[in-house]
């Protein structure tokens, strides 16, 4: 069993294990020893794949960031009114968060002590600004309310979306696989754009 | 100076220091030694006030919980339509979060390893259920949309509100003292009930 795992170990499976350990112990609290034990391979085997834990962190948060920035290049994020594009981006953000749950969770917990963490925070801010710009355009086009300041509205909307990592579990008691995911996406879109109040 | 601080040390100031240390180091990662250093008083002086760090945690999260549950006893949370009471409770939750920022931040980070943590999580769930019940009543009265499941809507609304602890700083670059607090309260109420879309 151990031998089999060793033989089939790929950078991808190592990354997946590392992300779990980073989330459980915190990045600062994780040593190469912890990673070695969790992965069931020796430290030197890990060094065969990566230069150290910071490279694992960089690969993990890159995966989340690439998926998020990828949304902005999709057709529906580029074509249409700003409000339509914004709604598309919000829906896709929720989808990416659920599909890449551990990677996005880790990205949201990054605090900025190492170069990689500061880089990740900078990229997150860049993404936030891109979405805030969309919201600003939608307000200028008259489709989004102008009585909530753009930066504040962006923060609150991101707050709602990002909070999903706190309770969403694909296979847990709160698991919403398949159509369940769609239910979460629709709920967020309805609340973000229409609010709780019933349209009269 | 040290003597003066010792003389004027009260359970209240000790609690305030302890909460900061718990937030920075995590509750598990905090020792009596850390608390003693941060407070500038000896461990035995701390034991003069409290039985240990768990009592400090209990007092801190109790302060946040008492303020939150207190909202539900206020007149406007008891009188009016369910939708009116819900909006009042949402606004007051945001106010309490900003007024008791470190205490609510700590409450939201509690994870449940000790008896006190499990008790705090149970009380949080109880509060969530009380607000969810209000939302359910508002939907039954026809004032709140029924196309988002109550538990899911409650989670998303709490997610938006609780995310404020991530960026709100009373005196920081994002500080919004005085009328600024009101701006945050109004923004949350507008987004939670009316959403981003401009009323046509």
CSV table of C-alpha atoms in Angstrom, one decimal:
chain,number,residue,atom,x,y,z
A,1,UNK,CA,0.0,0.0,0.0
A,2,UNK,CA,2.6,2.5,1.1
A,3,UNK,CA,4.8,1.5,-1.8
A,4,UNK,CA,1.9,1.8,-4.2
A,5,UNK,CA,1.1,5.3,-3.0
A,6,UNK,CA,4.8,6.2,-3.4
A,7,UNK,CA,4.9,4.9,-6.9
A,8,UNK,CA,1.7,6.8,-8.0
A,9,UNK,CA,2.5,10.0,-6.2
A,10,UNK,CA,2.1,13.0,-8.5
A,11,UNK,CA,2.6,16.8,-7.9
A,12,UNK,CA,-1.2,17.0,-8.1
A,13,UNK,CA,-1.9,14.6,-5.2
A,14,UNK,CA,0.8,16.2,-3.1
A,15,UNK,CA,-0.7,19.6,-3.7
A,16,UNK,CA,-4.1,18.4,-2.7
A,17,UNK,CA,-2.7,16.9,0.6
A,18,UNK,CA,-0.7,20.1,1.3
A,19,UNK,CA,-3.7,22.3,0.9
A,20,UNK,CA,-5.7,20.3,3.5
A,21,UNK,CA,-2.8,20.5,5.9
A,22,UNK,CA,-2.4,24.3,5.3
A,23,UNK,CA,-6.1,24.8,6.0
A,24,UNK,CA,-6.1,22.6,9.2
A,25,UNK,CA,-2.8,23.9,10.8
A,26,UNK,CA,-2.5,27.2,9.1
A,27,UNK,CA,0.4,27.9,6.6
A,28,UNK,CA,2.7,29.2,9.3
A,29,UNK,CA,2.0,26.3,11.6
A,30,UNK,CA,2.8,23.7,8.9
A,31,UNK,CA,6.3,22.1,8.7
A,32,UNK,CA,7.7,19.9,6.0
A,33,UNK,CA,7.5,17.2,8.6
A,34,UNK,CA,3.7,17.7,8.8
A,35,UNK,CA,3.4,17.5,5.0
A,36,UNK,CA,5.6,14.4,4.9
A,37,UNK,CA,3.4,12.6,7.5
A,38,UNK,CA,0.1,13.7,5.9
A,39,UNK,CA,1.3,12.6,2.4
A,40,UNK,CA,2.8,9.4,3.6
A,41,UNK,CA,6.0,10.1,1.7
A,42,UNK,CA,9.5,11.2,2.9
A,43,UNK,CA,10.6,14.8,3.0
A,44,UNK,CA,13.2,14.0,0.3
A,45,UNK,CA,10.4,12.7,-2.0
A,46,UNK,CA,8.6,16.0,-1.5
A,47,UNK,CA,11.7,17.9,-2.4
A,48,UNK,CA,11.9,15.8,-5.5
A,49,UNK,CA,8.6,17.5,-6.6
A,50,UNK,CA,8.9,21.0,-5.1
A,51,UNK,CA,11.4,23.4,-3.6
A,52,UNK,CA,9.5,23.7,-0.3
A,53,UNK,CA,6.2,24.6,1.3
A,54,UNK,CA,6.2,28.1,-0.2
A,55,UNK,CA,6.1,26.6,-3.7
A,56,UNK,CA,3.2,24.4,-2.6
A,57,UNK,CA,1.4,27.5,-1.3
A,58,UNK,CA,2.1,29.3,-4.5
A,59,UNK,CA,0.8,26.5,-6.7
A,60,UNK,CA,-2.3,26.1,-4.6
A,61,UNK,CA,-3.4,29.8,-4.5
A,62,UNK,CA,-2.4,30.1,-8.2
A,63,UNK,CA,-4.9,27.5,-9.0
A,64,UNK,CA,-7.7,29.5,-7.2
A,65,UNK,CA,-6.5,32.8,-8.7
A,66,UNK,CA,-6.3,31.4,-12.3
A,67,UNK,CA,-9.8,30.1,-12.1
A,68,UNK,CA,-11.1,33.4,-10.7
A,69,UNK,CA,-9.3,35.6,-13.3
A,70,UNK,CA,-10.3,33.1,-16.0
A,71,UNK,CA,-13.9,34.1,-15.3
A,72,UNK,CA,-13.2,37.7,-16.5
A,73,UNK,CA,-12.0,36.4,-19.9
A,74,UNK,CA,-15.2,34.3,-20.5
A,75,UNK,CA,-17.5,35.7,-23.2
A,76,UNK,CA,-20.4,36.6,-20.9
A,77,UNK,CA,-18.0,38.6,-18.7
A,78,UNK,CA,-17.0,40.6,-21.7
A,79,UNK,CA,-20.2,41.1,-23.7
A,80,UNK,CA,-23.4,42.7,-22.6
A,81,UNK,CA,-24.4,45.5,-20.3
A,82,UNK,CA,-22.2,46.0,-17.2
A,83,UNK,CA,-25.1,44.7,-15.0
A,84,UNK,CA,-25.4,41.5,-17.1
A,85,UNK,CA,-21.6,40.9,-17.0
A,86,UNK,CA,-21.6,41.6,-13.3
A,87,UNK,CA,-24.3,39.0,-12.6
A,88,UNK,CA,-22.5,36.5,-14.8
A,89,UNK,CA,-19.2,37.1,-12.8
A,90,UNK,CA,-21.0,36.8,-9.5
A,91,UNK,CA,-22.6,33.5,-10.5
A,92,UNK,CA,-19.3,32.1,-11.8
A,93,UNK,CA,-17.4,33.2,-8.7
A,94,UNK,CA,-19.8,31.1,-6.6
A,95,UNK,CA,-19.3,28.1,-9.0
A,96,UNK,CA,-15.5,28.4,-8.9
A,97,UNK,CA,-15.6,28.7,-5.1
A,98,UNK,CA,-17.6,25.5,-4.8
A,99,UNK,CA,-15.6,23.6,-7.5
A,100,UNK,CA,-12.2,24.6,-6.1
A,101,UNK,CA,-13.3,24.8,-2.4
A,102,UNK,CA,-10.0,24.0,-0.7
A,103,UNK,CA,-8.0,26.1,-3.0
A,104,UNK,CA,-10.3,29.1,-2.6
A,105,UNK,CA,-10.5,28.6,1.2
A,106,UNK,CA,-6.7,28.7,1.4
A,107,UNK,CA,-6.6,31.8,-0.8
A,108,UNK,CA,-9.1,33.6,1.5
A,109,UNK,CA,-7.0,32.7,4.6
A,110,UNK,CA,-3.7,34.0,3.3
A,111,UNK,CA,-2.5,36.8,5.5
A,112,UNK,CA,0.7,38.1,4.0
A,113,UNK,CA,3.9,37.1,5.9
A,114,UNK,CA,5.9,35.7,3.0
A,115,UNK,CA,6.5,36.9,-0.5
A,116,UNK,CA,4.0,34.4,-1.9
A,117,UNK,CA,1.3,35.5,0.6
A,118,UNK,CA,1.8,39.2,-0.3
A,119,UNK,CA,1.7,38.3,-4.0
A,120,UNK,CA,-1.5,36.4,-3.5
A,121,UNK,CA,-3.1,39.3,-1.5
A,122,UNK,CA,-2.1,41.7,-4.3
A,123,UNK,CA,-3.7,39.4,-6.9
A,124,UNK,CA,-6.9,39.1,-4.8
A,125,UNK,CA,-7.1,42.9,-4.5
A,126,UNK,CA,-6.6,43.2,-8.3
A,127,UNK,CA,-9.5,40.8,-8.8
A,128,UNK,CA,-11.7,42.8,-6.3
A,129,UNK,CA,-10.9,46.0,-8.3
A,130,UNK,CA,-11.9,44.4,-11.6
A,131,UNK,CA,-15.3,43.4,-10.1
A,132,UNK,CA,-15.7,46.8,-8.4
A,133,UNK,CA,-15.1,48.5,-11.8
A,134,UNK,CA,-17.9,46.4,-13.3
A,135,UNK,CA,-20.2,47.4,-10.5
A,136,UNK,CA,-19.2,51.1,-11.0
A,137,UNK,CA,-20.0,50.8,-14.7
A,138,UNK,CA,-23.3,49.1,-14.0
A,139,UNK,CA,-24.2,52.0,-11.6
A,140,UNK,CA,-23.2,54.5,-14.3
A,141,UNK,CA,-25.4,52.7,-16.8
A,142,UNK,CA,-28.3,53.1,-14.3
A,143,UNK,CA,-28.9,49.4,-13.7
A,144,UNK,CA,-27.3,49.3,-10.2
A,145,UNK,CA,-28.3,51.5,-7.2
A,146,UNK,CA,-26.0,54.4,-6.6
A,147,UNK,CA,-26.9,55.0,-3.0
A,148,UNK,CA,-24.3,52.4,-1.7
A,149,UNK,CA,-20.6,53.4,-2.3
A,150,UNK,CA,-19.0,51.1,-4.8
A,151,UNK,CA,-16.1,49.9,-2.6
A,152,UNK,CA,-18.4,49.2,0.3
A,153,UNK,CA,-20.9,47.3,-1.9
A,154,UNK,CA,-18.1,45.3,-3.4
A,155,UNK,CA,-16.8,44.3,0.0
A,156,UNK,CA,-20.3,43.3,1.2
A,157,UNK,CA,-21.0,41.2,-1.9
A,158,UNK,CA,-17.6,39.5,-1.7
A,159,UNK,CA,-18.3,39.0,2.0
A,160,UNK,CA,-21.5,37.1,1.2
A,161,UNK,CA,-19.9,35.0,-1.5
A,162,UNK,CA,-16.7,34.2,0.4
A,163,UNK,CA,-18.6,33.1,3.5
A,164,UNK,CA,-19.8,30.1,1.6
A,165,UNK,CA,-16.5,28.4,2.3
A,166,UNK,CA,-17.5,28.4,6.0
A,167,UNK,CA,-20.4,26.0,5.6
A,168,UNK,CA,-20.4,24.5,2.1
A,169,UNK,CA,-19.2,20.9,2.0
A,170,UNK,CA,-19.6,18.9,-1.2
A,171,UNK,CA,-20.2,15.6,0.6
A,172,UNK,CA,-21.0,16.7,4.2
A,173,UNK,CA,-24.4,17.1,5.9
A,174,UNK,CA,-24.6,20.5,4.2
A,175,UNK,CA,-23.4,19.0,0.9
A,176,UNK,CA,-25.2,20.3,-2.1
A,177,UNK,CA,-23.8,18.3,-5.0
A,178,UNK,CA,-25.2,18.4,-8.5
A,179,UNK,CA,-28.4,20.6,-8.7
A,180,UNK,CA,-27.6,21.7,-5.1
A,181,UNK,CA,-24.7,23.8,-6.4
A,182,UNK,CA,-27.1,25.5,-8.7
A,183,UNK,CA,-29.4,26.3,-5.8
A,184,UNK,CA,-26.5,28.1,-4.0
A,185,UNK,CA,-25.6,30.0,-7.2
A,186,UNK,CA,-29.2,31.1,-7.8
A,187,UNK,CA,-29.7,32.0,-4.1
A,188,UNK,CA,-26.6,34.3,-4.2
A,189,UNK,CA,-27.6,35.9,-7.5
A,190,UNK,CA,-31.1,36.5,-6.2
A,191,UNK,CA,-30.0,38.0,-2.9
A,192,UNK,CA,-27.1,40.1,-4.4
A,193,UNK,CA,-29.2,41.6,-7.1
A,194,UNK,CA,-32.8,41.5,-5.8
A,195,UNK,CA,-32.4,41.3,-2.1
A,196,UNK,CA,-34.7,39.6,0.4
A,197,UNK,CA,-37.7,41.8,-0.3
A,198,UNK,CA,-40.3,40.4,-2.4
A,199,UNK,CA,-40.7,42.2,-5.7
A,200,UNK,CA,-44.1,44.0,-5.4
B,1,UNK,CA,4.4,53.0,35.2
B,2,UNK,CA,4.4,49.3,35.7
B,3,UNK,CA,3.3,49.8,39.3
B,4,UNK,CA,0.6,52.2,38.2
B,5,UNK,CA,-0.7,49.7,35.6
B,6,UNK,CA,-0.7,47.0,38.3
B,7,UNK,CA,-2.6,49.2,40.7
B,8,UNK,CA,-5.2,50.2,38.2
B,9,UNK,CA,-5.6,46.8,36.5
B,10,UNK,CA,-9.2,45.7,36.4
B,11,UNK,CA,-10.9,42.5,35.1
B,12,UNK,CA,-12.2,44.7,32.2
B,13,UNK,CA,-8.8,45.8,31.0
B,14,UNK,CA,-7.4,42.3,31.4
B,15,UNK,CA,-10.3,41.0,29.3
B,16,UNK,CA,-9.6,43.6,26.6
B,17,UNK,CA,-5.9,42.6,26.3
B,18,UNK,CA,-6.8,38.8,26.4
B,19,UNK,CA,-9.2,39.2,23.5
B,20,UNK,CA,-6.5,40.9,21.4
B,21,UNK,CA,-4.0,38.1,22.1
B,22,UNK,CA,-6.6,35.4,21.4
B,23,UNK,CA,-7.4,37.0,18.0
B,24,UNK,CA,-3.7,37.4,17.1
B,25,UNK,CA,-2.4,34.0,18.2
B,26,UNK,CA,-5.6,32.0,18.2
B,27,UNK,CA,-7.1,30.7,21.4
B,28,UNK,CA,-5.3,27.4,21.2
B,29,UNK,CA,-2.0,29.1,20.6
B,30,UNK,CA,-2.3,31.4,23.6
B,31,UNK,CA,-0.6,30.5,26.9
B,32,UNK,CA,-1.0,32.2,30.3
B,33,UNK,CA,2.6,33.3,29.6
B,34,UNK,CA,1.5,35.2,26.5
B,35,UNK,CA,-1.4,36.8,28.4
B,36,UNK,CA,0.9,37.8,31.2
B,37,UNK,CA,3.4,39.4,28.9
B,38,UNK,CA,0.8,41.2,26.8
B,39,UNK,CA,-1.0,42.5,30.0
B,40,UNK,CA,2.3,43.5,31.7
B,41,UNK,CA,1.3,41.7,34.9
B,42,UNK,CA,2.4,38.5,36.5
B,43,UNK,CA,0.6,35.2,35.9
B,44,UNK,CA,-0.4,35.1,39.6
B,45,UNK,CA,-2.0,38.6,39.3
B,46,UNK,CA,-4.1,37.2,36.4
B,47,UNK,CA,-5.1,34.2,38.5
B,48,UNK,CA,-6.2,36.8,41.1
B,49,UNK,CA,-8.9,37.9,38.6
B,50,UNK,CA,-9.8,34.7,36.7
B,51,UNK,CA,-9.4,30.9,37.0
B,52,UNK,CA,-7.5,30.7,33.7
B,53,UNK,CA,-7.7,31.5,30.0
B,54,UNK,CA,-10.9,29.6,29.4
B,55,UNK,CA,-12.7,31.9,31.8
B,56,UNK,CA,-11.4,34.9,29.9
B,57,UNK,CA,-12.7,33.3,26.7
B,58,UNK,CA,-16.0,32.7,28.3
B,59,UNK,CA,-16.3,36.3,29.5
B,60,UNK,CA,-15.3,37.7,26.1
B,61,UNK,CA,-17.7,35.6,24.0
B,62,UNK,CA,-20.4,36.2,26.6
B,63,UNK,CA,-20.1,39.9,26.1
B,64,UNK,CA,-20.7,39.5,22.3
B,65,UNK,CA,-23.5,37.0,22.8
B,66,UNK,CA,-25.3,39.1,25.4
B,67,UNK,CA,-25.2,42.1,23.1
B,68,UNK,CA,-26.5,40.0,20.2
B,69,UNK,CA,-29.3,38.3,22.2
B,70,UNK,CA,-30.1,41.7,23.8
B,71,UNK,CA,-31.2,42.9,20.3
B,72,UNK,CA,-34.0,40.3,20.2
B,73,UNK,CA,-35.5,41.8,23.4
B,74,UNK,CA,-35.5,45.3,22.1
B,75,UNK,CA,-39.0,46.8,21.4
B,76,UNK,CA,-38.5,47.0,17.6
B,77,UNK,CA,-37.5,43.4,17.5
B,78,UNK,CA,-40.7,42.4,19.1
B,79,UNK,CA,-43.3,44.8,17.7
B,80,UNK,CA,-44.3,45.1,14.0
B,81,UNK,CA,-44.4,42.9,11.0
B,82,UNK,CA,-41.8,40.1,10.7
B,83,UNK,CA,-40.1,42.0,7.9
B,84,UNK,CA,-39.9,45.2,9.9
B,85,UNK,CA,-38.5,43.3,12.9
B,86,UNK,CA,-36.1,41.4,10.7
B,87,UNK,CA,-34.7,44.7,9.2
B,88,UNK,CA,-34.4,46.1,12.7
B,89,UNK,CA,-32.4,43.1,13.9
B,90,UNK,CA,-30.1,43.1,10.8
B,91,UNK,CA,-29.3,46.8,11.4
B,92,UNK,CA,-28.7,46.3,15.1
B,93,UNK,CA,-26.5,43.2,14.4
B,94,UNK,CA,-24.2,45.4,12.2
B,95,UNK,CA,-24.2,48.1,14.9
B,96,UNK,CA,-23.2,45.6,17.6
B,97,UNK,CA,-20.6,44.0,15.4
B,98,UNK,CA,-18.9,47.4,14.9
B,99,UNK,CA,-19.3,48.5,18.6
B,100,UNK,CA,-18.0,45.3,20.0
B,101,UNK,CA,-15.6,44.5,17.1
B,102,UNK,CA,-12.9,42.4,19.0
B,103,UNK,CA,-15.5,40.5,21.0
B,104,UNK,CA,-17.6,39.6,18.0
B,105,UNK,CA,-14.5,38.8,15.9
B,106,UNK,CA,-13.4,36.3,18.6
B,107,UNK,CA,-16.9,34.8,18.8
B,108,UNK,CA,-16.9,34.2,15.0
B,109,UNK,CA,-13.5,32.5,15.2
B,110,UNK,CA,-14.4,30.0,18.0
B,111,UNK,CA,-14.1,26.5,16.6
B,112,UNK,CA,-15.2,24.2,19.4
B,113,UNK,CA,-12.4,22.3,21.1
B,114,UNK,CA,-13.2,23.2,24.7
B,115,UNK,CA,-16.4,23.2,26.7
B,116,UNK,CA,-16.6,27.0,26.5
B,117,UNK,CA,-16.1,26.9,22.7
B,118,UNK,CA,-18.8,24.3,22.2
B,119,UNK,CA,-21.1,26.3,24.4
B,120,UNK,CA,-20.4,29.5,22.4
B,121,UNK,CA,-21.0,27.7,19.1
B,122,UNK,CA,-24.3,26.4,20.5
B,123,UNK,CA,-25.4,29.9,21.5
B,124,UNK,CA,-24.4,31.2,18.1
B,125,UNK,CA,-26.6,28.5,16.4
B,126,UNK,CA,-29.4,29.5,18.7
B,127,UNK,CA,-29.1,33.1,17.7
B,128,UNK,CA,-29.0,32.1,14.0
B,129,UNK,CA,-32.2,30.1,14.5
B,130,UNK,CA,-34.0,33.0,16.1
B,131,UNK,CA,-33.2,35.2,13.1
B,132,UNK,CA,-34.0,32.4,10.6
B,133,UNK,CA,-37.4,32.1,12.3
B,134,UNK,CA,-38.0,35.8,11.8
B,135,UNK,CA,-37.1,35.4,8.1
B,136,UNK,CA,-39.5,32.4,7.8
B,137,UNK,CA,-42.3,34.5,9.4
B,138,UNK,CA,-41.6,37.4,7.0
B,139,UNK,CA,-41.8,35.0,4.0
B,140,UNK,CA,-45.1,33.6,5.4
B,141,UNK,CA,-46.5,37.1,5.7
B,142,UNK,CA,-45.5,37.6,2.0
B,143,UNK,CA,-43.0,40.4,2.6
B,144,UNK,CA,-39.9,38.3,1.9
B,145,UNK,CA,-39.2,36.3,-1.3
B,146,UNK,CA,-39.9,32.6,-0.9
B,147,UNK,CA,-37.7,31.4,-3.8
B,148,UNK,CA,-34.6,31.2,-1.6
B,149,UNK,CA,-34.7,28.5,1.1
B,150,UNK,CA,-34.7,30.1,4.6
B,151,UNK,CA,-31.7,28.4,6.0
B,152,UNK,CA,-29.6,29.2,2.9
B,153,UNK,CA,-30.8,32.8,2.9
B,154,UNK,CA,-30.0,33.2,6.6
B,155,UNK,CA,-26.5,31.8,6.1
B,156,UNK,CA,-25.8,34.2,3.2
B,157,UNK,CA,-27.1,37.2,5.1
B,158,UNK,CA,-25.1,36.3,8.1
B,159,UNK,CA,-22.1,35.8,5.8
B,160,UNK,CA,-22.4,39.3,4.5
B,161,UNK,CA,-22.8,40.8,8.0
B,162,UNK,CA,-20.0,38.8,9.6
B,163,UNK,CA,-17.6,39.6,6.9
B,164,UNK,CA,-17.5,43.2,8.1
B,165,UNK,CA,-15.0,42.1,10.9
B,166,UNK,CA,-12.5,41.3,8.1
B,167,UNK,CA,-12.1,44.9,7.0
B,168,UNK,CA,-13.9,47.3,9.4
B,169,UNK,CA,-11.4,49.2,11.7
B,170,UNK,CA,-12.8,52.0,13.9
B,171,UNK,CA,-9.6,54.0,13.6
B,172,UNK,CA,-7.8,52.5,10.7
B,173,UNK,CA,-7.5,53.6,7.0
B,174,UNK,CA,-10.9,52.0,6.5
B,175,UNK,CA,-12.2,53.5,9.8
B,176,UNK,CA,-15.7,54.7,9.6
B,177,UNK,CA,-16.4,56.4,13.0
B,178,UNK,CA,-19.5,58.5,13.7
B,179,UNK,CA,-21.7,58.8,10.6
B,180,UNK,CA,-19.4,56.2,8.9
B,181,UNK,CA,-20.9,53.5,11.0
B,182,UNK,CA,-24.3,54.6,9.9
B,183,UNK,CA,-23.2,54.3,6.3
B,184,UNK,CA,-22.2,50.7,6.8
B,185,UNK,CA,-25.5,49.9,8.6
B,186,UNK,CA,-27.5,51.5,5.8
B,187,UNK,CA,-25.5,49.8,3.1
B,188,UNK,CA,-26.1,46.4,4.6
B,189,UNK,CA,-29.8,47.0,5.1
B,190,UNK,CA,-30.2,48.2,1.5
B,191,UNK,CA,-28.3,45.3,0.0
B,192,UNK,CA,-29.9,42.6,2.2
B,193,UNK,CA,-33.4,43.8,1.6
B,194,UNK,CA,-33.3,45.6,-1.8
B,195,UNK,CA,-30.2,44.1,-3.5
B,196,UNK,CA,-27.9,45.8,-5.9
B,197,UNK,CA,-30.5,46.2,-8.6
B,198,UNK,CA,-32.0,49.7,-8.9
B,199,UNK,CA,-35.6,49.8,-8.1
B,200,UNK,CA,-37.4,50.5,-11.4
